[in-house]
Amino acid sequence: MAGSKNLLGIFMVQIMLVGLFSSHTEGQGLKVGFYKKSCPQAEAIVSKVISDVMAVAPSLSGPLLRMHFHDCFIRGCDGSVLLDSPNGQSEKFSPPNLSLRGYNIIDRVKLALEKACPHVVSCADIVALVARDVTVATKGPHWEVETGRRDGNVSLIGEPTNPGTGLPPFFANITVLKQSFALRGLSVKDLVVLSGGHTIGMSHCSSFESRLYNFTGKGDTDPTMDPNYIARLKLKCKPRDRTTLAELDPGSFKTFDDSYYKLVTKRRGLLESDAALLNDPETRAYLVQAISHGSTFFKDFGVSMVNMGRIGVLTGSQGEVRKVCTKTN
C-alpha cells in the first residue's frame, strides 16, 4: 500500500510539472528575428557587448552559458533566475545558483538595449542570445536563436533544489538525468549534447570532492574515475576546499570543442553527472560519435539549445518585459 501511495505521489508531481512546462506549447510564439521591426539592432547590440566582455573576461563564457540552462530548467525560460529578492528568497539564492556569475553582464546588455529600444527586448531573450554569443566567442557553433519570450514574475528559492523537479544535481546518475530532461520535453540526445557545454566550464572542488576522498563514506575514491586523474586533482583540491575552481575540460576550458567528450570516454569526467554518460548505451554511443571524424556535435548543439530555449516559455500577452532584469515592473 505504501508503495502504491508513493507511486501516486510521484505521478501527481509529474502531472503538475507537465502542467507547468506544457504552458510552454513547445515554443509557440517564438520565432527567429522576433525583434526585426521593433528593435532591428537587438542581436547586434547583444553581440557587441558580449564581444567586449569576452575580450577582457573570457572565463565568464561558461557561467553565462550555464545561466540559460539554470533559467530554462526552472519555470521555463522566463528570466526568473535573474530576479533579486529583498530577503534572499528568489532562485538566484538557491544553492545550485550560488556559483552562477555574470548577472552584471546581463544588466549591461539590458542597459544597452533599453537605450536603443526602451521596454522591447525581454530579459529571458537576452539570456538566450548571450548563451549563443559566448559559445561563438569561444570558437563554438553559431545557431539562430528563436526570440519572443516574455519575462516571468515569480522566482522561488526552493524550486531549483526540489527533488525530482529541480535542477539535476552534479551527483545525478543517468536515470535521474534522463528523467529530468524528459520532464521538460528534452530527449536523451539533448541530454548528452547539452552536457558538451561543459567544454567551457569550471567547477568548485566541493562538487567532486567525494570522488577523490570519500566516495562511499570509507575514505575511498570513485572506482569509475581514472586513478591518474584523481592523483592530479588531489594536488589542486584538498579536503573541505570550498573556494578552489577546477576546469571541467582541462587545457581547453576557454575553447568550445569536443575535448570534453574525449575526457569522459577516458574516465576523466569531473562530475558524477559527466561520468554518468558512460552508463547508458545511447549517451555512450554519442560520446564515441562526437569525437569521430564525422562528428555532428556543433550542429547538434545548436539544435539542442533551440529545443531547450522552448521550455515553458511565456509569449504574447503572458508575463511582461522587464525594464530592469533584476526586478519585476
Short mmCIF file of C-alpha atoms in Angstrom, two decimals:
data_model
loop_
_atom_site.label_atom_id
_atom_site.label_comp_id
_atom_site.label_asym_id
_atom_site.label_seq_id
_atom_site.Cartn_x
_atom_site.Cartn_y
_atom_site.Cartn_z
CA MET A 1 0.00 0.00 0.00
CA ALA A 2 2.80 2.40 0.97
CA GLY A 3 4.49 1.65 -2.35
CA SER A 4 1.36 2.46 -4.37
CA LYS A 5 0.89 5.68 -2.37
CA ASN A 6 4.45 6.64 -3.18
CA LEU A 7 3.90 5.93 -6.88
CA LEU A 8 0.73 8.02 -6.82
CA GLY A 9 2.70 10.88 -5.26
CA ILE A 10 5.36 10.72 -7.99
CA PHE A 11 2.63 10.55 -10.65
CA MET A 12 0.88 13.65 -9.23
CA VAL A 13 4.16 15.61 -9.16
CA GLN A 14 4.73 14.70 -12.81
CA ILE A 15 1.19 15.78 -13.76
CA MET A 16 1.75 19.13 -12.02
CA LEU A 17 5.07 19.61 -13.76
CA VAL A 18 3.73 18.70 -17.14
CA GLY A 19 1.13 21.42 -16.49
CA LEU A 20 3.84 23.90 -15.54
CA PHE A 21 6.04 23.19 -18.54
CA SER A 22 3.32 22.48 -21.07
CA SER A 23 2.09 26.03 -20.90
CA HIS A 24 5.25 26.18 -22.98
CA THR A 25 3.29 24.86 -26.00
CA GLU A 26 6.62 23.74 -27.41
CA GLY A 27 7.84 27.27 -28.07
CA GLN A 28 4.75 28.53 -29.91
CA GLY A 29 5.03 32.29 -30.32
CA LEU A 30 8.82 32.17 -30.63
CA LYS A 31 10.50 32.86 -33.94
CA VAL A 32 13.88 33.79 -35.36
CA GLY A 33 14.01 37.56 -35.86
CA PHE A 34 11.15 38.41 -33.47
CA TYR A 35 12.62 41.91 -32.96
CA LYS A 36 13.27 42.60 -36.66
CA LYS A 37 10.79 45.50 -36.75
CA SER A 38 10.55 46.55 -33.08
CA CYS A 39 14.33 46.60 -32.42
CA PRO A 40 16.26 45.77 -35.62
CA GLN A 41 19.68 46.15 -33.96
CA ALA A 42 18.84 43.97 -30.91
CA GLU A 43 21.04 40.98 -31.75
CA ALA A 44 23.92 43.15 -32.96
CA ILE A 45 23.82 45.12 -29.68
CA VAL A 46 23.95 41.91 -27.61
CA SER A 47 26.76 40.57 -29.76
CA LYS A 48 28.82 43.78 -29.39
CA VAL A 49 28.54 43.84 -25.58
CA ILE A 50 29.47 40.15 -25.33
CA SER A 51 32.42 40.55 -27.69
CA ASP A 52 33.72 43.42 -25.48
CA VAL A 53 33.23 41.36 -22.31
CA MET A 54 34.88 38.22 -23.71
CA ALA A 55 37.94 40.26 -24.70
CA VAL A 56 38.61 41.05 -21.04
CA ALA A 57 36.79 38.29 -19.09
CA PRO A 58 36.72 35.06 -21.17
CA SER A 59 36.15 32.95 -18.03
CA LEU A 60 32.56 34.28 -17.92
CA SER A 61 31.66 32.26 -21.02
CA GLY A 62 30.87 29.07 -19.07
CA PRO A 63 28.75 30.76 -16.35
CA LEU A 64 26.78 32.78 -18.92
CA LEU A 65 26.04 29.64 -20.96
CA ARG A 66 25.01 27.79 -17.79
CA MET A 67 22.72 30.66 -16.76
CA HIS A 68 20.42 29.87 -19.70
CA PHE A 69 20.24 26.20 -18.64
CA HIS A 70 19.51 27.13 -15.00
CA ASP A 71 16.84 29.58 -16.14
CA CYS A 72 15.06 27.22 -18.55
CA PHE A 73 15.00 24.21 -16.23
CA ILE A 74 13.10 26.10 -13.51
CA ARG A 75 9.71 27.57 -14.55
CA GLY A 76 10.84 27.55 -18.18
CA CYS A 77 12.98 30.15 -19.99
CA ASP A 78 11.40 33.19 -18.34
CA GLY A 79 14.32 35.08 -16.80
CA SER A 80 13.24 34.06 -13.28
CA VAL A 81 16.85 33.21 -12.33
CA LEU A 82 17.74 36.91 -12.65
CA LEU A 83 15.25 38.26 -10.12
CA ASP A 84 16.53 39.70 -6.85
CA SER A 85 14.62 39.34 -3.61
CA PRO A 86 14.82 41.74 -0.65
CA ASN A 87 15.00 38.79 1.77
CA GLY A 88 17.08 36.45 -0.41
CA GLN A 89 14.18 34.15 -1.34
CA SER A 90 14.45 34.07 -5.15
CA GLU A 91 16.05 31.39 -7.38
CA LYS A 92 19.45 33.09 -7.56
CA PHE A 93 19.92 32.47 -3.81
CA SER A 94 19.30 28.72 -4.15
CA PRO A 95 22.45 26.58 -3.59
CA PRO A 96 22.81 25.38 -7.24
CA ASN A 97 22.71 29.01 -8.42
CA LEU A 98 25.20 30.46 -5.95
CA SER A 99 28.04 29.60 -8.33
CA LEU A 100 26.43 31.43 -11.27
CA ARG A 101 28.30 34.55 -12.36
CA GLY A 102 27.72 37.24 -14.95
CA TYR A 103 24.44 38.78 -13.77
CA ASN A 104 26.11 42.19 -14.20
CA ILE A 105 26.79 41.34 -17.86
CA ILE A 106 23.08 40.65 -18.44
CA ASP A 107 22.37 44.05 -16.81
CA ARG A 108 24.92 45.67 -19.11
CA VAL A 109 23.27 44.15 -22.20
CA LYS A 110 19.83 45.24 -20.96
CA LEU A 111 21.06 48.80 -20.42
CA ALA A 112 22.37 48.98 -23.98
CA LEU A 113 19.10 47.58 -25.37
CA GLU A 114 16.94 49.92 -23.27
CA LYS A 115 18.90 52.85 -24.67
CA ALA A 116 18.21 51.72 -28.26
CA CYS A 117 14.70 50.30 -27.85
CA PRO A 118 13.09 51.05 -24.49
CA HIS A 119 10.94 48.28 -22.99
CA VAL A 120 11.08 45.96 -26.02
CA VAL A 121 13.57 43.11 -25.52
CA SER A 122 12.86 40.71 -22.66
CA CYS A 123 15.47 39.58 -20.14
CA ALA A 124 14.62 35.94 -20.94
CA ASP A 125 15.59 36.58 -24.58
CA ILE A 126 18.77 38.36 -23.50
CA VAL A 127 19.86 35.26 -21.54
CA ALA A 128 19.20 33.05 -24.62
CA LEU A 129 21.08 35.38 -27.00
CA VAL A 130 24.02 35.77 -24.61
CA ALA A 131 24.32 31.96 -24.33
CA ARG A 132 24.70 31.74 -28.12
CA ASP A 133 27.14 34.65 -28.32
CA VAL A 134 29.50 33.34 -25.61
CA THR A 135 29.54 29.98 -27.41
CA VAL A 136 30.53 31.70 -30.66
CA ALA A 137 33.12 33.84 -28.84
CA THR A 138 34.83 30.66 -27.59
CA LYS A 139 35.07 29.26 -31.16
CA GLY A 140 31.89 27.22 -30.83
CA PRO A 141 28.93 26.89 -33.21
CA HIS A 142 26.55 29.65 -34.27
CA TRP A 143 22.81 28.96 -34.36
CA GLU A 144 19.74 31.08 -34.99
CA VAL A 145 18.14 31.92 -31.64
CA GLU A 146 14.35 31.98 -31.52
CA THR A 147 13.11 35.08 -29.67
CA GLY A 148 9.78 36.38 -28.40
CA ARG A 149 9.96 35.14 -24.80
CA ARG A 150 8.35 37.25 -22.10
CA ASP A 151 9.63 37.60 -18.54
CA GLY A 152 8.05 35.80 -15.60
CA ASN A 153 7.41 37.49 -12.26
CA VAL A 154 7.73 34.51 -9.89
CA SER A 155 11.08 33.25 -8.57
CA LEU A 156 11.29 30.91 -5.55
CA ILE A 157 14.43 29.82 -3.73
CA GLY A 158 13.17 26.27 -3.10
CA GLU A 159 12.37 25.29 -6.69
CA PRO A 160 15.92 24.64 -8.01
CA THR A 161 16.51 22.07 -5.23
CA ASN A 162 13.12 20.33 -5.29
CA PRO A 163 13.85 16.56 -5.51
CA GLY A 164 12.80 15.22 -8.89
CA THR A 165 11.70 18.57 -10.29
CA GLY A 166 14.60 20.92 -9.57
CA LEU A 167 17.91 21.26 -11.39
CA PRO A 168 19.63 17.89 -11.90
CA PRO A 169 22.38 17.81 -9.23
CA PHE A 170 26.08 17.35 -10.03
CA PHE A 171 25.92 13.89 -8.41
CA ALA A 172 22.95 12.74 -10.56
CA ASN A 173 23.10 9.26 -12.09
CA ILE A 174 21.99 8.59 -15.65
CA THR A 175 18.44 7.63 -14.63
CA VAL A 176 17.90 10.92 -12.77
CA LEU A 177 19.41 12.90 -15.65
CA LYS A 178 17.17 11.23 -18.23
CA GLN A 179 14.07 11.78 -16.09
CA SER A 180 14.95 15.44 -15.54
CA PHE A 181 15.35 16.11 -19.28
CA ALA A 182 12.29 14.03 -20.27
CA LEU A 183 10.15 16.00 -17.81
CA ARG A 184 10.97 19.11 -19.81
CA GLY A 185 10.31 17.56 -23.22
CA LEU A 186 14.00 17.03 -23.99
CA SER A 187 15.44 13.81 -25.42
CA VAL A 188 18.35 11.64 -24.33
CA LYS A 189 20.27 13.08 -27.28
CA ASP A 190 19.60 16.62 -25.96
CA LEU A 191 20.99 15.47 -22.59
CA VAL A 192 24.30 14.22 -23.95
CA VAL A 193 24.66 17.09 -26.43
CA LEU A 194 23.97 19.84 -23.88
CA SER A 195 26.37 18.16 -21.42
CA GLY A 196 29.02 19.00 -24.02
CA GLY A 197 28.63 22.64 -22.90
CA HIS A 198 30.92 21.64 -20.02
CA THR A 199 33.75 22.11 -22.51
CA ILE A 200 33.87 25.77 -21.36
CA GLY A 201 33.25 25.49 -17.65
CA MET A 202 34.75 25.42 -14.20
CA SER A 203 33.57 23.65 -11.07
CA HIS A 204 34.25 24.11 -7.36
CA CYS A 205 36.31 21.31 -5.81
CA SER A 206 33.43 20.71 -3.37
CA SER A 207 31.29 19.44 -6.28
CA PHE A 208 33.53 16.41 -6.83
CA GLU A 209 35.47 16.17 -3.55
CA SER A 210 33.76 12.91 -2.52
CA ARG A 211 35.04 11.24 -5.71
CA LEU A 212 38.60 11.99 -4.60
CA TYR A 213 38.46 11.41 -0.85
CA ASN A 214 35.33 9.70 0.46
CA PHE A 215 33.20 8.15 -2.25
CA THR A 216 31.28 5.60 -0.17
CA GLY A 217 31.99 7.06 3.26
CA LYS A 218 35.04 4.89 3.83
CA GLY A 219 37.77 7.31 2.78
CA ASP A 220 37.85 5.78 -0.73
CA THR A 221 37.99 7.15 -4.26
CA ASP A 222 35.46 6.72 -7.06
CA PRO A 223 36.44 3.47 -8.85
CA THR A 224 34.93 4.74 -12.12
CA MET A 225 37.41 7.65 -12.29
CA ASP A 226 40.87 7.33 -13.84
CA PRO A 227 43.24 6.96 -10.82
CA ASN A 228 45.94 9.08 -12.52
CA TYR A 229 43.40 11.87 -12.93
CA ILE A 230 42.38 11.53 -9.27
CA ALA A 231 46.04 11.95 -8.25
CA ARG A 232 46.29 15.15 -10.33
CA LEU A 233 43.06 16.56 -8.93
CA LYS A 234 44.18 15.88 -5.35
CA LEU A 235 47.11 18.23 -5.91
CA LYS A 236 44.65 21.02 -6.70
CA CYS A 237 41.75 20.17 -4.39
CA LYS A 238 42.33 19.45 -0.71
CA PRO A 239 39.57 18.04 1.54
CA ARG A 240 36.88 20.58 2.52
CA ASP A 241 38.14 23.10 -0.05
CA ARG A 242 35.16 25.36 -0.78
CA THR A 243 36.84 28.02 -2.90
CA THR A 244 39.19 26.49 -5.50
CA LEU A 245 37.89 26.09 -9.04
CA ALA A 246 38.89 23.27 -11.39
CA GLU A 247 38.48 23.20 -15.16
CA LEU A 248 35.78 20.83 -16.41
CA ASP A 249 37.81 20.45 -19.61
CA PRO A 250 41.48 20.94 -18.59
CA GLY A 251 43.70 22.65 -21.14
CA SER A 252 40.80 23.77 -23.31
CA PHE A 253 38.20 25.26 -20.99
CA LYS A 254 38.26 28.59 -22.85
CA THR A 255 37.64 26.89 -26.21
CA PHE A 256 34.35 25.32 -27.21
CA ASP A 257 35.32 21.96 -28.74
CA ASP A 258 34.78 18.18 -28.46
CA SER A 259 37.55 17.55 -25.93
CA TYR A 260 35.03 17.23 -23.06
CA TYR A 261 33.74 14.03 -24.69
CA LYS A 262 37.29 12.72 -25.10
CA LEU A 263 37.86 13.19 -21.36
CA VAL A 264 34.59 11.48 -20.39
CA THR A 265 35.42 8.44 -22.55
CA LYS A 266 38.81 8.24 -20.78
CA ARG A 267 37.01 8.22 -17.39
CA ARG A 268 38.12 11.78 -16.73
CA GLY A 269 34.71 13.43 -16.48
CA LEU A 270 34.94 15.73 -13.46
CA LEU A 271 31.42 15.47 -12.07
CA GLU A 272 29.43 12.31 -11.38
CA SER A 273 26.83 13.61 -13.84
CA ASP A 274 29.59 13.74 -16.52
CA ALA A 275 30.75 10.18 -15.77
CA ALA A 276 27.11 9.03 -15.84
CA LEU A 277 27.08 9.49 -19.64
CA LEU A 278 29.11 6.27 -19.90
CA ASN A 279 26.33 4.30 -18.20
CA ASP A 280 23.72 4.35 -20.96
CA PRO A 281 24.05 2.82 -24.45
CA GLU A 282 22.59 5.88 -26.22
CA THR A 283 24.67 8.51 -24.42
CA ARG A 284 27.80 6.35 -24.65
CA ALA A 285 27.31 5.91 -28.41
CA TYR A 286 27.06 9.68 -28.82
CA LEU A 287 30.33 10.21 -26.91
CA VAL A 288 32.07 7.99 -29.45
CA GLN A 289 30.39 9.72 -32.42
CA ALA A 290 31.22 13.19 -31.05
CA ILE A 291 34.96 12.53 -31.15
CA SER A 292 34.93 10.75 -34.51
CA HIS A 293 35.85 12.24 -37.89
CA GLY A 294 32.21 12.75 -38.92
CA SER A 295 31.17 14.39 -35.62
CA THR A 296 27.88 16.30 -35.72
CA PHE A 297 28.38 17.84 -32.26
CA PHE A 298 28.50 21.51 -33.34
CA LYS A 299 25.33 21.24 -35.43
CA ASP A 300 23.61 19.16 -32.73
CA PHE A 301 24.50 21.66 -30.01
CA GLY A 302 22.64 24.45 -31.81
CA VAL A 303 19.58 22.23 -32.32
CA SER A 304 19.51 21.15 -28.66
CA MET A 305 19.95 24.74 -27.45
CA VAL A 306 16.92 25.76 -29.52
CA ASN A 307 14.96 22.83 -28.02
CA MET A 308 15.96 23.88 -24.50
CA GLY A 309 15.11 27.51 -25.27
CA ARG A 310 11.48 26.49 -25.88
CA ILE A 311 10.86 25.08 -22.40
CA GLY A 312 7.96 26.72 -20.55
CA VAL A 313 8.13 29.99 -22.46
CA LEU A 314 5.74 32.85 -21.85
CA THR A 315 4.73 34.57 -25.10
CA GLY A 316 2.18 37.03 -26.47
CA SER A 317 0.48 38.83 -23.58
CA GLN A 318 1.77 36.42 -20.90
CA GLY A 319 4.30 37.73 -18.39
CA GLU A 320 5.93 41.08 -19.02
CA VAL A 321 9.01 42.74 -20.50
CA ARG A 322 11.04 43.89 -17.51
CA LYS A 323 12.62 47.34 -17.59
CA VAL A 324 15.37 46.08 -15.25
CA CYS A 325 16.26 42.39 -15.29
CA THR A 326 16.64 42.04 -11.52
CA LYS A 327 13.11 43.16 -10.64
CA THR A 328 9.55 42.90 -11.90
CA ASN A 329 7.90 46.03 -13.30
#
